[in-house]
Short mmCIF file of C-alpha atoms and ligand atoms in Angstrom, two decimals:
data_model
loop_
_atom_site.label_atom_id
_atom_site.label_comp_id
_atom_site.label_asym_id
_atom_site.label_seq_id
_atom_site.Cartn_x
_atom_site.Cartn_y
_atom_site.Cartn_z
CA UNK T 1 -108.45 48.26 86.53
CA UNK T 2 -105.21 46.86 85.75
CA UNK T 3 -103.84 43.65 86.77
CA UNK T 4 -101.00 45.01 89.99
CA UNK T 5 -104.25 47.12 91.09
CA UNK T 6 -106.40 43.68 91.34
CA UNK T 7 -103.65 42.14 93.50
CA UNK T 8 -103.15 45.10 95.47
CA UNK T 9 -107.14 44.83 96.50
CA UNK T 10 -107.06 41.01 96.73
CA UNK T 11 -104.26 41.81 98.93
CA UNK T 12 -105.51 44.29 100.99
CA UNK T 13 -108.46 41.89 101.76
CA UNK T 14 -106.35 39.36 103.34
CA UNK T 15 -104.30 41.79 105.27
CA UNK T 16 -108.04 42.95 106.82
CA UNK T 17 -109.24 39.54 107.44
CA UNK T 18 -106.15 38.22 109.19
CA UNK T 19 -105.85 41.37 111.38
CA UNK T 20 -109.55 40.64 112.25
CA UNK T 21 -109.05 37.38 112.99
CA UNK T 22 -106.26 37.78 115.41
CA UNK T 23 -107.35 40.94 116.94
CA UNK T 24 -104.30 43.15 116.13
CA UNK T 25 -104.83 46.77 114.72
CA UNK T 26 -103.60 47.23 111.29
CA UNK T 27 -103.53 50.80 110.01
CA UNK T 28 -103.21 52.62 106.40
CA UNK T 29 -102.20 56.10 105.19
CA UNK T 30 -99.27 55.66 107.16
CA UNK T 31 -95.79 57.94 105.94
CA UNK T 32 -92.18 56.31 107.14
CA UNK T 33 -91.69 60.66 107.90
CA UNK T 34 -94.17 59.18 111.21
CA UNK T 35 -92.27 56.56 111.84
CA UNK T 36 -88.93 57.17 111.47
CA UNK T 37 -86.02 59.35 113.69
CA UNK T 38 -85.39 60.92 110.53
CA UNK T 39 -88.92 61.89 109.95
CA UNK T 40 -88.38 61.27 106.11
CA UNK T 41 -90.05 58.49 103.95
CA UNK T 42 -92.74 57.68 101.97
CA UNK T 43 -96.43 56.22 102.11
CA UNK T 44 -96.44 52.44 103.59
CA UNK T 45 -99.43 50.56 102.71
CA UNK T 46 -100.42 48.49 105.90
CA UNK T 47 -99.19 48.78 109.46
CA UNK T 48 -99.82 46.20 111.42
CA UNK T 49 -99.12 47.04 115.30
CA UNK T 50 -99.44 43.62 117.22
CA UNK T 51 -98.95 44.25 121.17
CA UNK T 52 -97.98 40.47 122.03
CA UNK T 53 -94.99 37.60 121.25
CA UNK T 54 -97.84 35.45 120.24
CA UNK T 55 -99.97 37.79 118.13
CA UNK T 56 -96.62 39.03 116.14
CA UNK T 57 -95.45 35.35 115.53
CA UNK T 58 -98.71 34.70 114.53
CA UNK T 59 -99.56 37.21 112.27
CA UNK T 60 -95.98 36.99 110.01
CA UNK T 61 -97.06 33.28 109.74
CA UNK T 62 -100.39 34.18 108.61
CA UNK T 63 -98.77 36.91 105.75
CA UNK T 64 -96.13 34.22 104.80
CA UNK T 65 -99.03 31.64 104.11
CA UNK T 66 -100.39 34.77 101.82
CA UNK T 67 -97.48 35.54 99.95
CA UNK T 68 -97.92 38.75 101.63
CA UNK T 69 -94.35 41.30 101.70
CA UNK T 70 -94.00 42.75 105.60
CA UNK T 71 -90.87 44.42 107.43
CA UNK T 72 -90.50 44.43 111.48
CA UNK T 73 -89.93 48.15 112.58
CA UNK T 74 -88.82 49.13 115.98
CA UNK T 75 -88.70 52.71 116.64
CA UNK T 76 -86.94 53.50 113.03
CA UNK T 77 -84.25 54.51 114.52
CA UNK T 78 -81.90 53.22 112.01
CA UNK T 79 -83.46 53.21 109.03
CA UNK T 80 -83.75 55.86 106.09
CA UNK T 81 -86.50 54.53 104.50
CA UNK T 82 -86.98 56.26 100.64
CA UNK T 83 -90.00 58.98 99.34
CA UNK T 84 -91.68 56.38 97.15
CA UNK T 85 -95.10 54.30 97.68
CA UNK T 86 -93.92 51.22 100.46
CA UNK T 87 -96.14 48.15 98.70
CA UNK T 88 -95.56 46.18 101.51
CA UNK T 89 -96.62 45.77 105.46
CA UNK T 90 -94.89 47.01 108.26
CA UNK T 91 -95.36 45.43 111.46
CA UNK T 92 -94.62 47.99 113.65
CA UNK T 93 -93.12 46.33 117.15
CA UNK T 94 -93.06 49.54 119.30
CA UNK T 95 -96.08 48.45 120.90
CA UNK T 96 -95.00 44.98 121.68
CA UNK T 97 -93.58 45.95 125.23
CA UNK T 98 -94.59 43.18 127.24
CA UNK T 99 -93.09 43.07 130.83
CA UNK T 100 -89.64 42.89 132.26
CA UNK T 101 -88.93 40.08 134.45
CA UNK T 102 -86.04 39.60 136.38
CA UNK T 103 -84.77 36.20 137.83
CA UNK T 104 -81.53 36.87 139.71
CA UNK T 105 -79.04 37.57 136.73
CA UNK T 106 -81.35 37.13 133.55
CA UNK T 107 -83.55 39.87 132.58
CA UNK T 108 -86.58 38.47 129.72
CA UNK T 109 -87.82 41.67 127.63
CA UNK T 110 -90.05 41.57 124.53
CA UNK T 111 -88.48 42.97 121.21
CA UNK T 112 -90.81 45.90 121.54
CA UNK T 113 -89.85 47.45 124.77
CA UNK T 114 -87.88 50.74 125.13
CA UNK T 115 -83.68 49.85 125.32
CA UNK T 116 -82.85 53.33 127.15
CA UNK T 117 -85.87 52.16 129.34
CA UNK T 118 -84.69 48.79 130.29
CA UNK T 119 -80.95 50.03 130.86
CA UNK T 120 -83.12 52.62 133.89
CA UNK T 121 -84.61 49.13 135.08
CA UNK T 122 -81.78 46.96 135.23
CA UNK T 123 -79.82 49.78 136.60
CA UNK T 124 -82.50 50.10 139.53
CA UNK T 125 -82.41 46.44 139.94
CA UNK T 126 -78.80 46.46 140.74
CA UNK T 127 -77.68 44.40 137.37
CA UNK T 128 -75.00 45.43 135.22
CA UNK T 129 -73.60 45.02 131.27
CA UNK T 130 -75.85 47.27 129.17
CA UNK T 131 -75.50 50.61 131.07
CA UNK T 132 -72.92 51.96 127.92
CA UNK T 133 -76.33 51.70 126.29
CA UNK T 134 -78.67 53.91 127.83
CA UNK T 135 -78.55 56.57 125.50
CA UNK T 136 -79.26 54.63 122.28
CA UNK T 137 -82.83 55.07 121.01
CA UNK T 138 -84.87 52.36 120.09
CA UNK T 139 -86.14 48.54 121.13
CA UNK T 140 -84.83 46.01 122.61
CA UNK T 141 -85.43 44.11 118.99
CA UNK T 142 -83.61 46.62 116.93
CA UNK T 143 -81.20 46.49 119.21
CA UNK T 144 -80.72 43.07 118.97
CA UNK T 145 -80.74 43.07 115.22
CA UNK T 146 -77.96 45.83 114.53
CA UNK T 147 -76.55 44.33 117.49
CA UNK T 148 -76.76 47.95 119.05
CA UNK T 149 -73.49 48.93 120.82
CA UNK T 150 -71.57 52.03 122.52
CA UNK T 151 -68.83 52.81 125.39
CA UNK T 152 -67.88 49.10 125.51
CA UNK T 153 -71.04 47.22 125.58
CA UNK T 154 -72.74 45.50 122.96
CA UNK T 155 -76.04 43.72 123.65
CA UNK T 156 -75.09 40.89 121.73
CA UNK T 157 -72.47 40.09 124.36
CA UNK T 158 -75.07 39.68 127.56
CA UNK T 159 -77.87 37.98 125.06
CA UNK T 160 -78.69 34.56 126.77
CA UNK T 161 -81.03 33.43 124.03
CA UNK T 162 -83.26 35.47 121.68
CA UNK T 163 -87.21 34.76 121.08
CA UNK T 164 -87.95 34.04 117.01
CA UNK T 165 -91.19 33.86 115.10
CA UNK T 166 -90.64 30.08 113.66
CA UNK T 167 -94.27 28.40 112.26
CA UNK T 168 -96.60 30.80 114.17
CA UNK T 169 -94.98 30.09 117.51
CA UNK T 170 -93.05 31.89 119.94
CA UNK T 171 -89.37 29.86 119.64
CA UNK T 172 -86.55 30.50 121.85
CA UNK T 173 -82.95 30.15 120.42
CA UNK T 174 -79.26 30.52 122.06
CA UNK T 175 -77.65 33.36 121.97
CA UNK T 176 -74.59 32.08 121.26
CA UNK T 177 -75.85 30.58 117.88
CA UNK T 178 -75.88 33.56 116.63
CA UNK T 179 -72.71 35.66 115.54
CA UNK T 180 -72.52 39.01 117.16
CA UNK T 181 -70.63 41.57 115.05
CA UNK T 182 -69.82 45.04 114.57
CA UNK T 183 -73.40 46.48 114.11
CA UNK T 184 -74.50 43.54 112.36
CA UNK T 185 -76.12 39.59 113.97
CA UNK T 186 -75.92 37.01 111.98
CA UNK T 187 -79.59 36.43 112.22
CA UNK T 188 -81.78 34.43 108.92
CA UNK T 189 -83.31 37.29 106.54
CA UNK T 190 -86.86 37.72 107.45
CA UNK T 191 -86.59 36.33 111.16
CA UNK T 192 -88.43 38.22 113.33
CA UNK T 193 -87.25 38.93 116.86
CA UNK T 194 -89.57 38.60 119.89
CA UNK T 195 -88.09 39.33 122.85
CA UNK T 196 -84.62 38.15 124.67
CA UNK T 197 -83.10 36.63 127.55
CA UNK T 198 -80.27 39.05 128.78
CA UNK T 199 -77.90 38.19 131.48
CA UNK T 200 -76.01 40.36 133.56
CA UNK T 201 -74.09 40.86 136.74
CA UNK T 202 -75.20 42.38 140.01
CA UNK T 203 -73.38 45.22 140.82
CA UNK T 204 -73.86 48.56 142.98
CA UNK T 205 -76.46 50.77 141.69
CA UNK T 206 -74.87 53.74 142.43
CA UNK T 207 -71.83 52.52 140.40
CA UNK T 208 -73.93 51.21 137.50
CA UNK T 209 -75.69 54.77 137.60
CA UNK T 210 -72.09 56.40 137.38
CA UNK T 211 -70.92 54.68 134.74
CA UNK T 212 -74.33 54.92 132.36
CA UNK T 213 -74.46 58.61 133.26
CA UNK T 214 -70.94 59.07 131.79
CA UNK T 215 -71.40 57.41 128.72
CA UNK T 216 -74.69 59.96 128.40
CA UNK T 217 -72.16 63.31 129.35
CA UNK T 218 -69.88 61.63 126.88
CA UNK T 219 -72.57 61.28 124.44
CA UNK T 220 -74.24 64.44 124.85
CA UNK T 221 -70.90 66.16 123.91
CA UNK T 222 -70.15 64.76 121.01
CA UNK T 223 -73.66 63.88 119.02
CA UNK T 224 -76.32 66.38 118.17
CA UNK T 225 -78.88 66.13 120.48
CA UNK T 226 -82.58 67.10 119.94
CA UNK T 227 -82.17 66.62 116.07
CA UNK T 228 -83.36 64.23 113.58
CA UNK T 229 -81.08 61.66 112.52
CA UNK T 230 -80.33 57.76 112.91
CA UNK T 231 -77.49 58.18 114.94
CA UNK T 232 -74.06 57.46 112.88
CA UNK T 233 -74.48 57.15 108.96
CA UNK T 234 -71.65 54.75 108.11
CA UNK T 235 -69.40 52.23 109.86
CA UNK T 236 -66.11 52.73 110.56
CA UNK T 237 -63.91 51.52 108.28
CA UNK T 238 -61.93 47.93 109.57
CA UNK T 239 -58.83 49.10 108.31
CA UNK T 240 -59.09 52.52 109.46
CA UNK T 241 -57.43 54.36 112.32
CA UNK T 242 -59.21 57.01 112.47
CA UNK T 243 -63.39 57.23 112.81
CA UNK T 244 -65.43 57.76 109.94
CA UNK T 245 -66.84 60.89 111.59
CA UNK T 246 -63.17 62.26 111.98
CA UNK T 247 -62.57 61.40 108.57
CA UNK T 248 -65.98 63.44 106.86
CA UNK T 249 -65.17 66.44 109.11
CA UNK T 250 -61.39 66.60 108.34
CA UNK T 251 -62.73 66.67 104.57
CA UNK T 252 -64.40 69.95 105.81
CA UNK T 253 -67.67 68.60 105.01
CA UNK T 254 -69.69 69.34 108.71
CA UNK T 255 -72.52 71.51 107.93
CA UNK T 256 -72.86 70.40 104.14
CA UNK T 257 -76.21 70.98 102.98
CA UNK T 258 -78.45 68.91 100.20
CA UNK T 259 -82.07 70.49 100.62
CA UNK T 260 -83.29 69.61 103.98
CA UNK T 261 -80.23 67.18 104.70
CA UNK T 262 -77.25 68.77 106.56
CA UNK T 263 -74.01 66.78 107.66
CA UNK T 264 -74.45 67.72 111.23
CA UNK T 265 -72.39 70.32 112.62
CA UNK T 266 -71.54 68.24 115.61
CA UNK T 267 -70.76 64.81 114.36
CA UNK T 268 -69.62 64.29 110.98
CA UNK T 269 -71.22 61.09 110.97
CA UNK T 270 -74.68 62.22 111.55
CA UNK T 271 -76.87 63.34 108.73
CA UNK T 272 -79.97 65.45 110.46
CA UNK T 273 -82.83 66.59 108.34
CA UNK T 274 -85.00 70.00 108.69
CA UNK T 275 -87.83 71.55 108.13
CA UNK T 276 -91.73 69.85 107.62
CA UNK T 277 -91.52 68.42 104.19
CA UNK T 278 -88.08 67.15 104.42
CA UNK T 279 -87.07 64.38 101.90
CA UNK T 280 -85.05 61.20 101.75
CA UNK T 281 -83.81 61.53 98.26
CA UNK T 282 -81.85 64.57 100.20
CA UNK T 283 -80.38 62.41 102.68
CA UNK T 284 -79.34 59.76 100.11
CA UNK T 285 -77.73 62.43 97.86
CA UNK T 286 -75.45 64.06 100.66
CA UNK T 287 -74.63 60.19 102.02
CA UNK T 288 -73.65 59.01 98.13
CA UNK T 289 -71.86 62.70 98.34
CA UNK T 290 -70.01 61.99 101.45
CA UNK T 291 -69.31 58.22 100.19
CA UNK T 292 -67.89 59.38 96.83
CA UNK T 293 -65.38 61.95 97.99
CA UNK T 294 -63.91 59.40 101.10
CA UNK T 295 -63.78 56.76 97.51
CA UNK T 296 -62.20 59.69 95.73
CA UNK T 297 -59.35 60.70 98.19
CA UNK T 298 -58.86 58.10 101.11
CA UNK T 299 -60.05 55.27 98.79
CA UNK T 300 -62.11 53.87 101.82
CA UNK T 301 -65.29 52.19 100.50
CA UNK T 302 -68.19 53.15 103.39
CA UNK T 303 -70.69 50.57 104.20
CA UNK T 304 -74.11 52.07 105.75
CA UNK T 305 -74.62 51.54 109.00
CA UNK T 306 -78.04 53.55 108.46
CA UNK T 307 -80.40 50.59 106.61
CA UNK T 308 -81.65 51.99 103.46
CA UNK T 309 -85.22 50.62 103.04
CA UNK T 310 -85.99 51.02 99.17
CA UNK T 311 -89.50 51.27 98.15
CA UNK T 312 -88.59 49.23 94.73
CA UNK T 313 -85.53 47.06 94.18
CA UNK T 314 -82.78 48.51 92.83
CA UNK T 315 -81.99 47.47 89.14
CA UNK T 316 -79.53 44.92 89.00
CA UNK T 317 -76.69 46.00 86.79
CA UNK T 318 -75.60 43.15 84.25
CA UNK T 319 -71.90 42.01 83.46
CA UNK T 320 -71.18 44.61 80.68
CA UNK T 321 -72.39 47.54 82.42
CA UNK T 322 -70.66 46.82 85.58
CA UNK T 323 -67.64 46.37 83.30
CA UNK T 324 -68.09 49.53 81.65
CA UNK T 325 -69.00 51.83 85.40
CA UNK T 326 -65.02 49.93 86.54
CA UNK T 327 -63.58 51.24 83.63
CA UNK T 328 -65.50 54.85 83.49
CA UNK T 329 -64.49 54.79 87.30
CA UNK T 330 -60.92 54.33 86.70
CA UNK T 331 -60.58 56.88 83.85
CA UNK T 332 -61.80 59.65 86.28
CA UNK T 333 -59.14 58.69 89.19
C1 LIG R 401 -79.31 59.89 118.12
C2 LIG R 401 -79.01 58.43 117.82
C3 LIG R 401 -77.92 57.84 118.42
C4 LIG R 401 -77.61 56.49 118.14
N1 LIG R 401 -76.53 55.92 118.75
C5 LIG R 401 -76.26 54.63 118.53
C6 LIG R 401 -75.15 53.99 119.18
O1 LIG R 401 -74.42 54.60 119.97
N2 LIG R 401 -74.92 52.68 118.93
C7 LIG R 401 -75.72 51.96 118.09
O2 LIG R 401 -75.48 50.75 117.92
N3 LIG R 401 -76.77 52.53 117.45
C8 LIG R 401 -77.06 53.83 117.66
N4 LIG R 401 -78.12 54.42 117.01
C9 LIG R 401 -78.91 53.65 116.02
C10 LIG R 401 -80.18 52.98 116.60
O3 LIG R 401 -80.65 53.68 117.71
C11 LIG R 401 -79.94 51.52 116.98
O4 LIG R 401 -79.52 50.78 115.87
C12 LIG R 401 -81.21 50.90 117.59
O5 LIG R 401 -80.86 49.70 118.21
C13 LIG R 401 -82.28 50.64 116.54
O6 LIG R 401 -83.48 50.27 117.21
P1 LIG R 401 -84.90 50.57 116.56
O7 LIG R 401 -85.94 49.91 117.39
O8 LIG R 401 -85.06 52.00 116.31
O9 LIG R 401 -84.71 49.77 115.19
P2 LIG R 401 -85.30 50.19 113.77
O10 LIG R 401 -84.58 51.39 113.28
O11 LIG R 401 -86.77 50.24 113.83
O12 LIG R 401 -84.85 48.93 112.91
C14 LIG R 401 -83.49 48.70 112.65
C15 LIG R 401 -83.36 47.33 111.95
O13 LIG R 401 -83.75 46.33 112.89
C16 LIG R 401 -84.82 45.55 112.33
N5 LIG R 401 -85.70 45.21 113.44
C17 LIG R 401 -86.22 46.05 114.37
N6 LIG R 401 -86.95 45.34 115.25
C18 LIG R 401 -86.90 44.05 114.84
C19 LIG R 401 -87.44 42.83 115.31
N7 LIG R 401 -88.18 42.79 116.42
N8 LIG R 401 -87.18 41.69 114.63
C20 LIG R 401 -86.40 41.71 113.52
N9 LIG R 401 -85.86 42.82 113.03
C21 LIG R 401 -86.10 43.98 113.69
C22 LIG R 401 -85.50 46.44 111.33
O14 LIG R 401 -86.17 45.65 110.35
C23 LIG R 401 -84.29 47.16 110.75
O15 LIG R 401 -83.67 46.31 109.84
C24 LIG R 401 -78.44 55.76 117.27
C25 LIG R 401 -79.56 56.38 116.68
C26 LIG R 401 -79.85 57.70 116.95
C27 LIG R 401 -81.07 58.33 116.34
#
């Protein structure tokens, strides 16, 4: 037995014994394809599914003490996660629901709980400011860490203060500490969210209902519905007037196909997979596609808005062979 095997077992050891010690159920033979709204992605090691604020912050305190490698995952959403072997732990938050309470104006959720189900809640409780967000899948964590946003809310905006994993314990921190950009909070690597404080605004249910069901027609008639994607691909560009979705399908590129990857038909900006054994390495291939012809002839550099969770690092390029991809770069424009 080689040496990585060894650590893999000594490893695998710990994960059982802390799992058993703090009563959480931690899982193997696990595929990201389960996990996933893309239903793509390779074998993860260990998921760990804790159901409370206390047993999450414990447990990522435990695996830090360890030396043990773990990733929070909400509903996966918003990741494309690659085919190869995951050597790492997911803890897996999408059982972590908790309760909502609601004192007058502030609404406290855990990380775990269902966004498109706490926008129906609030609504019912008469409390406006996330209703333009009822039709984005996921938890109230993810959420949170993309800072989630569509038809003119953003949950960063209403976020009181945010719950973190800090030493084991359940720590609550402002939420204006934090810096609330375009899909993107300025949150430490690593931190792991618990729950949040939101607050909002009383308002008329019925109007609150009006406007969330508009932003779903709206919704529903321009994004695929029913397929499997992670919503829109890339940002749109700061500069940019127009959308990045305008921009793939003005390039004529809706309906593009790499294996079971397909630049959806209805939104440019959506890649949707197909079929049972569909891959990643498809849906990276059409998204380095797309990104290389919108280099090639707008000369707009996309950033991911999709997080691209590799299964080994990427190999750093040195000095000279960055040099040398410039220059090969510039000869082909
Ligand atoms: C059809 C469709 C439509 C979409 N429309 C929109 C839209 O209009 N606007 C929008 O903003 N997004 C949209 N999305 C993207 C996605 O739904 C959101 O980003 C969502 O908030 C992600 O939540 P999640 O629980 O699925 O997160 P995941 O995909 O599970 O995780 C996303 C990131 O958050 C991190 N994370 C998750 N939970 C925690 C936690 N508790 N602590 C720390 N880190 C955590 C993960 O590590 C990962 O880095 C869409 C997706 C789909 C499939």
């Amino acid at each position: 037995m080689n040496e990585e095997q060894n650590k893999l077992e000594e490893r695998d050891r710990a994960v059982e014994e802390i799992a058993r010690r703090l009563g959480v159920q931690a899982e193997r033979g696990k595929r990201f394809a389960e996990l996933t709204s893309l239903r793509v992605g390779g074998a993860i090691d260990w998921v760990i599914v804790p159901e409370t604020e206390e047993q999450a912050a414990a447990i990522v305190h435990e695996l830090d003490q360890a030396g043990i490698g773990w990733r929070p995952l909400g509903s996966g959403s918003n990741v494309l996660a690659d085919d190869g072997d995951h050597h790492y732990v997911v803890l897996n938050l999408s059982n972590m629901k908790g309760e909502v309470r609601i004192e007058g104006e502030l609404v406290s959720v855990s990380a775990g709980y269902s966004l498109p189900r706490l926008c129906i809640d609030v609504w019912r409780g008469g409390l406006s400011g996330i209703e333009g967000l009822g039709g984005i899948p996921g938890t109230v964590g993810g959420a949170l860490w993309m800072n989630a946003g569509a038809y003119d809310h953003e949950i960063g905006t209403v976020t009181e203060n945010v719950r973190v994993a800090r030493e084991g314990k359940v720590v609550e921190i402002p939420g204006d500490s934090i810096e609330w950009n375009y899909r993107h909070a300025s949150f430490k690597e690593g931190e792991l969210l618990l729950g949040a404080t939101l607050r909002l605004k009383q308002d008329d249910p019925e109007l609150i209902k009006a406007r969330m069901d508009d932003a779903k027609s709206r919704r529903l008639a321009s994004q695929p519905h029913g397929s499997r994607s992670a919503g829109c691909f890339f940002k749109n560009p700061p500069a940019s007037t127009i959308g990045t979705g305008k921009m793939i399908d003005e390039m004529g590129m809706k309906g593009q196909r790499r294996g079971s990857a397909i630049v959806s038909p209805v939104h440019a900006n959506f890649i949707v997979t197909e079929g049972e054994n569909a891959r990643a390495e498809d849906a990276l291939a059409l998204a380095e596609e797309i990104r290389e012809r919108v280099k090639r002839e707008q000369g707009i550099e996309l950033e991911y808005e999709v997080e691209l969770w590799r299964a080994k690092p990427e190999p750093q390029m040195n000095a000279d062979e960055q040099t040398q991809m410039d220059t090969d770069q510039k000869q082909e424009q």
